CSV table of C-alpha atoms in Angstrom, one decimal:
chain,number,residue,atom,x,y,z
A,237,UNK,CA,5.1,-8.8,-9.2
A,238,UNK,CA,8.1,-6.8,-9.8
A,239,UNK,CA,8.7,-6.9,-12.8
A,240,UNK,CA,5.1,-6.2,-13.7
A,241,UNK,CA,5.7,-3.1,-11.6
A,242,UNK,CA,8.8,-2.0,-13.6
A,243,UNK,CA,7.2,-2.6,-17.0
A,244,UNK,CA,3.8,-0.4,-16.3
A,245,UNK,CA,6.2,2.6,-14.6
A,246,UNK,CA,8.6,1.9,-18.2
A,247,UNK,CA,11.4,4.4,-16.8
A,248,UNK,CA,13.1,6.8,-19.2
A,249,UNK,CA,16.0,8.9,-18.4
A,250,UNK,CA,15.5,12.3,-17.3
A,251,UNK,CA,12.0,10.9,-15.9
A,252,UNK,CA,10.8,11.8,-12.6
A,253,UNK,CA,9.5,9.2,-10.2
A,254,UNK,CA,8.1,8.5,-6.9
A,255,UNK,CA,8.0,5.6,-4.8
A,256,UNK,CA,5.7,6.2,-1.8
A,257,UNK,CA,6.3,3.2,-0.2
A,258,UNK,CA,10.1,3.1,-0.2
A,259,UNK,CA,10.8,0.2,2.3
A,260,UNK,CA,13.9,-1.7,1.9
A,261,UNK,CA,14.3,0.6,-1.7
A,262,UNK,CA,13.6,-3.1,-3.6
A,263,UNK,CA,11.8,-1.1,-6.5
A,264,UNK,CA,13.2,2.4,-5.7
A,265,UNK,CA,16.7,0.3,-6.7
A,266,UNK,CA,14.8,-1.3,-10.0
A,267,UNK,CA,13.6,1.9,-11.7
A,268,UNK,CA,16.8,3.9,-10.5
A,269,UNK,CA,19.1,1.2,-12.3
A,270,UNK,CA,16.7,0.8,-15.5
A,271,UNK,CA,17.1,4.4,-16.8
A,272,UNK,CA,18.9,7.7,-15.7
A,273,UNK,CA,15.8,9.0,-13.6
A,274,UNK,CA,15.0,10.7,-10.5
A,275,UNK,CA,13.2,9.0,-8.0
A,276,UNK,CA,11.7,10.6,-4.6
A,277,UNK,CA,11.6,7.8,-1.9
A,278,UNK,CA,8.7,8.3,1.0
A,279,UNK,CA,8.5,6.8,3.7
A,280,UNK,CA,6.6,7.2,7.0
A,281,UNK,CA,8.8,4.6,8.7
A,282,UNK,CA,12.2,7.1,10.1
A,283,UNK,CA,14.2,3.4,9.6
A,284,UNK,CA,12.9,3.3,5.9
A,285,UNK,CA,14.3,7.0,5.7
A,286,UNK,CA,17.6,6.1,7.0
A,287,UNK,CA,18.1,3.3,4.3
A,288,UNK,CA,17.3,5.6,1.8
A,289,UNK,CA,20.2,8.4,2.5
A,290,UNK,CA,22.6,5.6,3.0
A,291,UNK,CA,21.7,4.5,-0.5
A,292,UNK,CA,21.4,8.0,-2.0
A,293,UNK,CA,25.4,8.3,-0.8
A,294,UNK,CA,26.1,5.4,-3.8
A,295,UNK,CA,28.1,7.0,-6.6
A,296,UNK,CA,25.3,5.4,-8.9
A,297,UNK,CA,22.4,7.0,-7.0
A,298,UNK,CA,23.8,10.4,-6.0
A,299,UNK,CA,21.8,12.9,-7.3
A,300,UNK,CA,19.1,10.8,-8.6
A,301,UNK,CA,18.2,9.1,-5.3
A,302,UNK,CA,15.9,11.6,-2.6
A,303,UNK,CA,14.8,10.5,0.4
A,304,UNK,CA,11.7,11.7,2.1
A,305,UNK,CA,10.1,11.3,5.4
A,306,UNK,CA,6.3,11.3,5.8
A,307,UNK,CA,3.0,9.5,4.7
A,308,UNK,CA,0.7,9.3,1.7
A,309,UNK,CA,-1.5,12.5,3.4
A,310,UNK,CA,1.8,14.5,3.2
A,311,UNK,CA,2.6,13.5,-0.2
A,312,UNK,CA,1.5,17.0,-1.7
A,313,UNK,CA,3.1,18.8,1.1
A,314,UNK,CA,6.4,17.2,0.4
A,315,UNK,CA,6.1,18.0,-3.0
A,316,UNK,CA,5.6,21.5,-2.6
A,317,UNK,CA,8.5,21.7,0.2
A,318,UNK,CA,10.4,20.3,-2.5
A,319,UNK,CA,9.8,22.1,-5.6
A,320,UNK,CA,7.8,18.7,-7.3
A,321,UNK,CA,4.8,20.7,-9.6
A,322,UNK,CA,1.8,19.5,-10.5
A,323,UNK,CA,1.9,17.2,-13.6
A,324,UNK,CA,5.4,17.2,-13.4
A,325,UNK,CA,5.5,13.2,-12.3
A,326,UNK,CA,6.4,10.8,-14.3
A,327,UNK,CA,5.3,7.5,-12.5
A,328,UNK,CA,4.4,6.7,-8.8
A,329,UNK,CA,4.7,3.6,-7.4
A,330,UNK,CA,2.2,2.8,-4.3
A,331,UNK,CA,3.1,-0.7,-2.5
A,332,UNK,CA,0.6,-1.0,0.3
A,333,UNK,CA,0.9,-2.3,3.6
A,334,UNK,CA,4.0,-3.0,5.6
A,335,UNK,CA,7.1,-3.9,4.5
A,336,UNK,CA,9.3,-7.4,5.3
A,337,UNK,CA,11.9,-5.0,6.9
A,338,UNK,CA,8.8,-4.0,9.3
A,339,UNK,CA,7.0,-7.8,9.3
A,340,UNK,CA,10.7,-9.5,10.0
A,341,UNK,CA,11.4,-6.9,13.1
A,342,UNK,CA,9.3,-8.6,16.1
A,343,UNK,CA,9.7,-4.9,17.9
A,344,UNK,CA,7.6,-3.9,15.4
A,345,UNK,CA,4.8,-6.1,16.7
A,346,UNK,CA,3.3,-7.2,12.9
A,347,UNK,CA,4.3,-10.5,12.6
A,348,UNK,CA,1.9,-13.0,14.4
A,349,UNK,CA,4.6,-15.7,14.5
A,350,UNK,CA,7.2,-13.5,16.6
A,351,UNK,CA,7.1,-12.7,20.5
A,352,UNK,CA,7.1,-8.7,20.4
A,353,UNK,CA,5.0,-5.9,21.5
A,354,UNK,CA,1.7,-5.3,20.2
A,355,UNK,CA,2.8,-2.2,18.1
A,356,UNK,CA,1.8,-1.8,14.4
A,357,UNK,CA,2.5,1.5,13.9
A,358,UNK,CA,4.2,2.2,10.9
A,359,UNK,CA,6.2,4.9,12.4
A,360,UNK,CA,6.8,4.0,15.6
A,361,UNK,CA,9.0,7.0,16.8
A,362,UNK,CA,8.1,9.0,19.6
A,363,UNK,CA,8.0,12.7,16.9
A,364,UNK,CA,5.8,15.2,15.8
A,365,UNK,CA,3.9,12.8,13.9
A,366,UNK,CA,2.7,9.9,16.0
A,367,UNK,CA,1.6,13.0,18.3
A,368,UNK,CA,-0.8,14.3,16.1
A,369,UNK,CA,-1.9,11.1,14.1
A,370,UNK,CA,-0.6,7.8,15.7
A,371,UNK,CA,-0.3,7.4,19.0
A,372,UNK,CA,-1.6,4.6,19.7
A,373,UNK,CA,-0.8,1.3,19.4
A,374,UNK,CA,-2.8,-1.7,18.6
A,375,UNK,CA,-2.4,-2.9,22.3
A,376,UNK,CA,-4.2,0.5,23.3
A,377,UNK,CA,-7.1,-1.0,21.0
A,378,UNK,CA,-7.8,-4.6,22.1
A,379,UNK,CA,-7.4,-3.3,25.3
A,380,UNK,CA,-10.2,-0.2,25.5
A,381,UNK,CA,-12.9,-0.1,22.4
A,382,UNK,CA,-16.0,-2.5,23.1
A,383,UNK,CA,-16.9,-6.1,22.4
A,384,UNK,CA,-18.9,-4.4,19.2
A,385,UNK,CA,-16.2,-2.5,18.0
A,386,UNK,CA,-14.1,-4.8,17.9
A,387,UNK,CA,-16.2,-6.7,16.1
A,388,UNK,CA,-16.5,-4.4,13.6
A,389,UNK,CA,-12.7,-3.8,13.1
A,390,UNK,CA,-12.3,-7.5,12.8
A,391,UNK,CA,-14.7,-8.2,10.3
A,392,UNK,CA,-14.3,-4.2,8.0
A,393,UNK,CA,-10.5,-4.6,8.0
A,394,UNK,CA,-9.7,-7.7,8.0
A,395,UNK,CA,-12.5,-9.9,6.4
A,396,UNK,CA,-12.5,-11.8,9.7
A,397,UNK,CA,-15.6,-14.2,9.3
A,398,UNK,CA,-15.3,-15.2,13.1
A,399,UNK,CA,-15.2,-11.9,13.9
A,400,UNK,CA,-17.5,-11.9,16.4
A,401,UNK,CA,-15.9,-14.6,18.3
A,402,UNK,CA,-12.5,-13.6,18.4
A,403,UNK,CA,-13.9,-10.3,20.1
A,404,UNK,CA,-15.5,-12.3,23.0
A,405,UNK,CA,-12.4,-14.1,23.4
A,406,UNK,CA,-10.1,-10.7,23.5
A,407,UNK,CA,-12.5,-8.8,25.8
A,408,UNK,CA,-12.9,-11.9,28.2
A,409,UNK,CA,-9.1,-12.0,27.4
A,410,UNK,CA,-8.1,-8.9,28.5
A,411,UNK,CA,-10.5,-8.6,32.2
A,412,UNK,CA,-7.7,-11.0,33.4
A,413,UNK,CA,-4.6,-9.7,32.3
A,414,UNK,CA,-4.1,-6.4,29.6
A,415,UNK,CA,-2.5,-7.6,26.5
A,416,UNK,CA,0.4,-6.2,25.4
A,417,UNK,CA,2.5,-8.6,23.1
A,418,UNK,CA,2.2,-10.0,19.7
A,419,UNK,CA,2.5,-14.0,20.9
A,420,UNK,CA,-0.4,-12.7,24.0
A,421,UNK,CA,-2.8,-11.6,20.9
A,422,UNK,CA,-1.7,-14.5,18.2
A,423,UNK,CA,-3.0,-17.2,21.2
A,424,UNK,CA,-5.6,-15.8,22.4
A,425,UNK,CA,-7.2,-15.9,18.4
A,426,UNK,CA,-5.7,-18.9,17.6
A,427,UNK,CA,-7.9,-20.8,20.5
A,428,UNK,CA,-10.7,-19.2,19.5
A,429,UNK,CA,-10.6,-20.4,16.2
A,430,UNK,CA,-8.4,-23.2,15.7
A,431,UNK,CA,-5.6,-23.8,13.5
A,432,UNK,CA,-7.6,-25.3,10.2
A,433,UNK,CA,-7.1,-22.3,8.1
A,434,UNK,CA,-5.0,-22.4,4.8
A,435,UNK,CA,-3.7,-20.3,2.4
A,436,UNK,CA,-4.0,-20.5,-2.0
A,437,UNK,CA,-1.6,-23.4,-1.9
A,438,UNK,CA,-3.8,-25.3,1.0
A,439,UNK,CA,-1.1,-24.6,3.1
A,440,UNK,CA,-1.8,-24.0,6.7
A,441,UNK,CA,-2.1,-20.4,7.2
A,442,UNK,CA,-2.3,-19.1,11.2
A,443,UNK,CA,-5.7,-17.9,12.3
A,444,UNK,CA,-4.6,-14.5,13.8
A,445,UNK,CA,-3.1,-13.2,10.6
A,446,UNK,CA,-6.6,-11.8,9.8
A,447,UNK,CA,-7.1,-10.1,12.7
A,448,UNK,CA,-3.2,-8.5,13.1
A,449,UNK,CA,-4.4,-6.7,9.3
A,450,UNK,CA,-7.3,-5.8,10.6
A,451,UNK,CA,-5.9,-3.8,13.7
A,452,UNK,CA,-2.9,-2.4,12.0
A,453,UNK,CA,-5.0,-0.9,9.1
A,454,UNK,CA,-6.5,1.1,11.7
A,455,UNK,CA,-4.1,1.7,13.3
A,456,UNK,CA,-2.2,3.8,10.5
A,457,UNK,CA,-5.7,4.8,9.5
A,458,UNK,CA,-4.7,3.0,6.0
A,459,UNK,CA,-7.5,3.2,4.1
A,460,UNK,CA,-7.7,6.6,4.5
A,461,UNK,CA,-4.4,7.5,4.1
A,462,UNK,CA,-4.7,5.5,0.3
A,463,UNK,CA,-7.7,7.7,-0.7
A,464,UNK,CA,-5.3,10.4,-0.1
A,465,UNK,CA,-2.4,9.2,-2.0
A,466,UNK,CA,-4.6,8.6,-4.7
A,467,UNK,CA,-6.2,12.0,-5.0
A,468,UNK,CA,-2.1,13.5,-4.5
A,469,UNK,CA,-1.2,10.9,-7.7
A,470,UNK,CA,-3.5,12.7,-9.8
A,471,UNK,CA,-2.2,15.7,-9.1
A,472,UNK,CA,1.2,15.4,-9.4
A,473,UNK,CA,1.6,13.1,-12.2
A,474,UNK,CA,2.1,14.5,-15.8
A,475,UNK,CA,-0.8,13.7,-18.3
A,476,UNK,CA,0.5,10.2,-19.8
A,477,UNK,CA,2.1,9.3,-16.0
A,478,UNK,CA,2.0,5.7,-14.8
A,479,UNK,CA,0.5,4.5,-11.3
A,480,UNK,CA,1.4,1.6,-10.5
A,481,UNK,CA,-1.0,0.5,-6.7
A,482,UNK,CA,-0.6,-2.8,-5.4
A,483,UNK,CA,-2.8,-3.8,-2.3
A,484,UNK,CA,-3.0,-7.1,-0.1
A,485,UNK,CA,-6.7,-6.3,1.2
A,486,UNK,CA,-10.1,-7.1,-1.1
A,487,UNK,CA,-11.3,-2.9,0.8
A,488,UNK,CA,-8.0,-1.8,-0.5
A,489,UNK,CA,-8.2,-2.7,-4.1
A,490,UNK,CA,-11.8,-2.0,-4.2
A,491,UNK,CA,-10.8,1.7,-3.5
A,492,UNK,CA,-8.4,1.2,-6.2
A,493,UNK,CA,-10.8,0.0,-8.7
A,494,UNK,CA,-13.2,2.7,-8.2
A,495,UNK,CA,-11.2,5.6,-7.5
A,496,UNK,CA,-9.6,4.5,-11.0
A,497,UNK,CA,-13.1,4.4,-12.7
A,498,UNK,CA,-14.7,7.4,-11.4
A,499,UNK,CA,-15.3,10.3,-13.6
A,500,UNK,CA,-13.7,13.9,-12.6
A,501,UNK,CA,-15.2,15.9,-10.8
A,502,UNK,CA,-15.6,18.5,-13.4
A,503,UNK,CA,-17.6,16.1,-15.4
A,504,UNK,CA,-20.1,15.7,-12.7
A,505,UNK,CA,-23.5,18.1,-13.0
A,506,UNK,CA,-26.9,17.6,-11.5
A,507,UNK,CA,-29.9,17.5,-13.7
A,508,UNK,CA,-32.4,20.6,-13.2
A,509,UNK,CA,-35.8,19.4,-12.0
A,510,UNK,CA,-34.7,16.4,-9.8
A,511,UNK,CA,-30.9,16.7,-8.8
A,512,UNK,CA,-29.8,13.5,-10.0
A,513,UNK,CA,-26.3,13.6,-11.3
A,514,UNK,CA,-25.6,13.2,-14.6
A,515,UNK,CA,-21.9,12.8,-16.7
A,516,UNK,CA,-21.0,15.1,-19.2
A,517,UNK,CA,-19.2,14.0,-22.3
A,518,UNK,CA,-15.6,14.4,-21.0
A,519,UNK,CA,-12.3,12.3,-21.2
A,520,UNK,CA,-11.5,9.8,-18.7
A,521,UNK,CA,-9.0,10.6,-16.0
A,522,UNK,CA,-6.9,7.4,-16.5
A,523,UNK,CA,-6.8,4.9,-18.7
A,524,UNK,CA,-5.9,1.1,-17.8
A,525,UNK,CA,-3.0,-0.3,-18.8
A,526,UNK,CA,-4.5,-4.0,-18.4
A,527,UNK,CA,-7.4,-5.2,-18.6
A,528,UNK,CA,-8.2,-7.6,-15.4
A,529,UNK,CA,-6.8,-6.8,-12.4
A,530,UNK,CA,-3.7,-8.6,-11.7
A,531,UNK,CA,-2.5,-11.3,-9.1
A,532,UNK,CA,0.6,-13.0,-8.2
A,533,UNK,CA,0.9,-16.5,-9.9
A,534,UNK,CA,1.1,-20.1,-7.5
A,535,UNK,CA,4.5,-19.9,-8.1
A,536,UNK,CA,5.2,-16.3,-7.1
A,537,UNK,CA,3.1,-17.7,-3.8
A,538,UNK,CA,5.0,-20.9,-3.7
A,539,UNK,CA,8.5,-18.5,-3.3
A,540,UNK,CA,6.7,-15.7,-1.3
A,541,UNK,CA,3.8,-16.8,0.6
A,542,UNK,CA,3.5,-13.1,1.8
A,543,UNK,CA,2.0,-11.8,-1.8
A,544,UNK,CA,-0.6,-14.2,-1.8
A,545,UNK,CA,-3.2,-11.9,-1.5
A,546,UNK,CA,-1.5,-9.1,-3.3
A,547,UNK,CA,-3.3,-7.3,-6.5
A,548,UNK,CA,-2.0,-4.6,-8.6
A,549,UNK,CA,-3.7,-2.0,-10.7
A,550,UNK,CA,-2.4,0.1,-13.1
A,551,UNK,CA,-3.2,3.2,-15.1
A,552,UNK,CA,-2.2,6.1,-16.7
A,553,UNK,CA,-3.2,9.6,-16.5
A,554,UNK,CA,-4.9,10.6,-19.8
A,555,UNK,CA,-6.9,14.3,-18.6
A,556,UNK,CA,-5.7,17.0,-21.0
A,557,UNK,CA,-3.5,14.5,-22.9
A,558,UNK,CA,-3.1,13.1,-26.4
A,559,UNK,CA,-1.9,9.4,-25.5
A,560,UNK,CA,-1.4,7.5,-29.0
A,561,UNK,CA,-1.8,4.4,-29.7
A,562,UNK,CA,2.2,3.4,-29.4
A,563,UNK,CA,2.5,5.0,-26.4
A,564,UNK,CA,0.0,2.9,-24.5
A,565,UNK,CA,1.1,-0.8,-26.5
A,566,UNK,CA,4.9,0.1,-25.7
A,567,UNK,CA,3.6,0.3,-21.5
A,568,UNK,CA,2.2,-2.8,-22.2
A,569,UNK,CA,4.6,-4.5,-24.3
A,570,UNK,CA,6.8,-3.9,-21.3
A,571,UNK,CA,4.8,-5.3,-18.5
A,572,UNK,CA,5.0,-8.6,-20.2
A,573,UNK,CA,8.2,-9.0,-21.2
A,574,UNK,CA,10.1,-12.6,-20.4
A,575,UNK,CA,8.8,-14.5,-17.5
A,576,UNK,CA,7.2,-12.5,-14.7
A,577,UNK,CA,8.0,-14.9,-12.1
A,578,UNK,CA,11.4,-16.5,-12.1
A,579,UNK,CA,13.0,-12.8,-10.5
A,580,UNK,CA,13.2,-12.6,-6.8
A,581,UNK,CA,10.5,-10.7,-5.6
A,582,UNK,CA,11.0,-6.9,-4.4
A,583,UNK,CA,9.4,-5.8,-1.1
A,584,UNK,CA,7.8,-2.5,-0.7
């Protein structure tokens, strides 16, 4: 859905951008090479980083091109530390989950197919950051919380319907020998379920993938970490801003949907007698740019079985703005121009 992407953000020179899921720089790349812009690429991945100041060395990127280290609830502190204002933001781009850089790397420990230890963390460097928010790993998990919790994490995170019996399996898994690699935890699923599972295209799809979303959400404490990007987009962007969120998780996009269709907070009173809140006539924080939510098409899938579950929203910020008419038909014009699905797909 990159090009869906590019045509909701609709660079302009001299525009200001952020991606905050830089990656491999797939759509950092896009957006710097449609218009003579500025974008900030964040990362909380150091390797992500390091891609990023190579690139920003590229006579067509220097200057333009600023790499950032840190996560979605630093986004505001970043900006401050470097002199990004309030409404000053142009377009943010939000790509959730990991990247293919981080799925392909088996030392990772995301990818269910590839023998590597059972990691997940999306920063995986022993610094500052995993001390005081990540530290451990999803091995620490399955190994200590309950039967019940994990339960719990299975089924919340990752939609697991056999929750419940891929936790007995794990816990009677684990009073035998700890488990500590990707191939250890993939098995140990995968005979507790069977291999019957498939994916849009009724192709076979392994059982554990579930489960390895449902650990490394918390993991990085994901959902959390979105809410906050969220609240930091609506800060920083500039009234008529674009952001552009694509998720891969039904709790993700529901977020999404609702922080996007929640009044301000200014426009929230209670009523005098019994408490009950009540909306006061106000403008809406962001406006849609399409109607229905969108979702990759069977032949996106067919090329990139990874973005089958993907969905992306899209809005822009309307508080204290005078969007006209052509404004908002020119974002959509662009979204939809030529075919959305015969590009190669960009990672985040």
């Amino acid at each position: 859905m990159s090009r869906e992407c590019l045509g909701f953000l609709s660079p302009k020179d001299n525009e200001v951008f952020i991606d905050a899921t830089f990656g491999a720089g797939g759509h950092t790349c896009a957006i710097l090479n449609t218009a003579k812009c500025q974008v900030y690429a964040v990362d909380r991945d150091p390797m992500a980083v390091e891609i990023a100041q190579v690139l920003s060395t590229r006579q067509e990127y220097k200057g333009r091109l600023k790499p950032l280290h840190g996560k979605f609830s630093q986004l505001l502190e970043l900006a401050r530390t470097n002199d990004i204002k309030e409404d000053s933001v142009h377009g943010i781009l939000l790509d959730i989950g990991p990247s293919s850089m981080q799925l392909d790397d088996p030392s990772r420990g995301f990818s269910v197919n590839k023998e590597g230890p059972l990691d997940m963390r999306m920063n995986n460097k022993n610094d500052s950051e995993n001390k005081r928010n990540s530290a451990f790993t999803a091995a620490d998990v399955v190994n200590s919380i309950s039967e019940h919790e994990l339960m719990t994490v299975l089924r919340h995170y990752g939609g697991e319907k056999d929750a419940g019996r891929i936790s007995r399996a794990i816990v009677k898994a684990r009073e035998k020998h700890p488990i500590s690699t990707t191939k250890q935890l993939a098995n140990i699923v995968s005979n507790a379920v069977g291999f019957g599972r498939k994916d849009k295209l009724n192709r076979f799809a392994h059982p554990a993938t579930k489960s390895f979303q449902a650990l490394r959400i918390l993991v990085n404490d994901e959902l959390n970490e979105l809410h906050k990007a969220l609240k930091a987009a609506q800060k920083l962007l500039v009234p008529g801003g674009r952001l552009v969120v694509i998720t891969f998780h039904s709790v993700e996009d529901t977020i999404v949907k609702h922080f996007l269709r929640t009044p301000p907070a200014d426009s929230i009173s209670r009523r005098p007698n019994t408490g009950s809140p009540k909306v006061k006539p106000s403008l809406s924080t962001w406006l849609p740019l399409h109607k229905k939510v969108i979702c990759p098409s069977n032949q996106e899938v067919f090329f990139n079985p990874r973005c089958r579950s993907a969905k992306l929203r899209a809005a822009v910020k309307t508080k204290n703005a005078v969007l006209n008419l052509n404004q908002i038909t020119h974002l959509l014009d662009k979204s939809h121009e030529g075919s959305l699905t015969d590009g190669p797909t960009l990672g985040n």
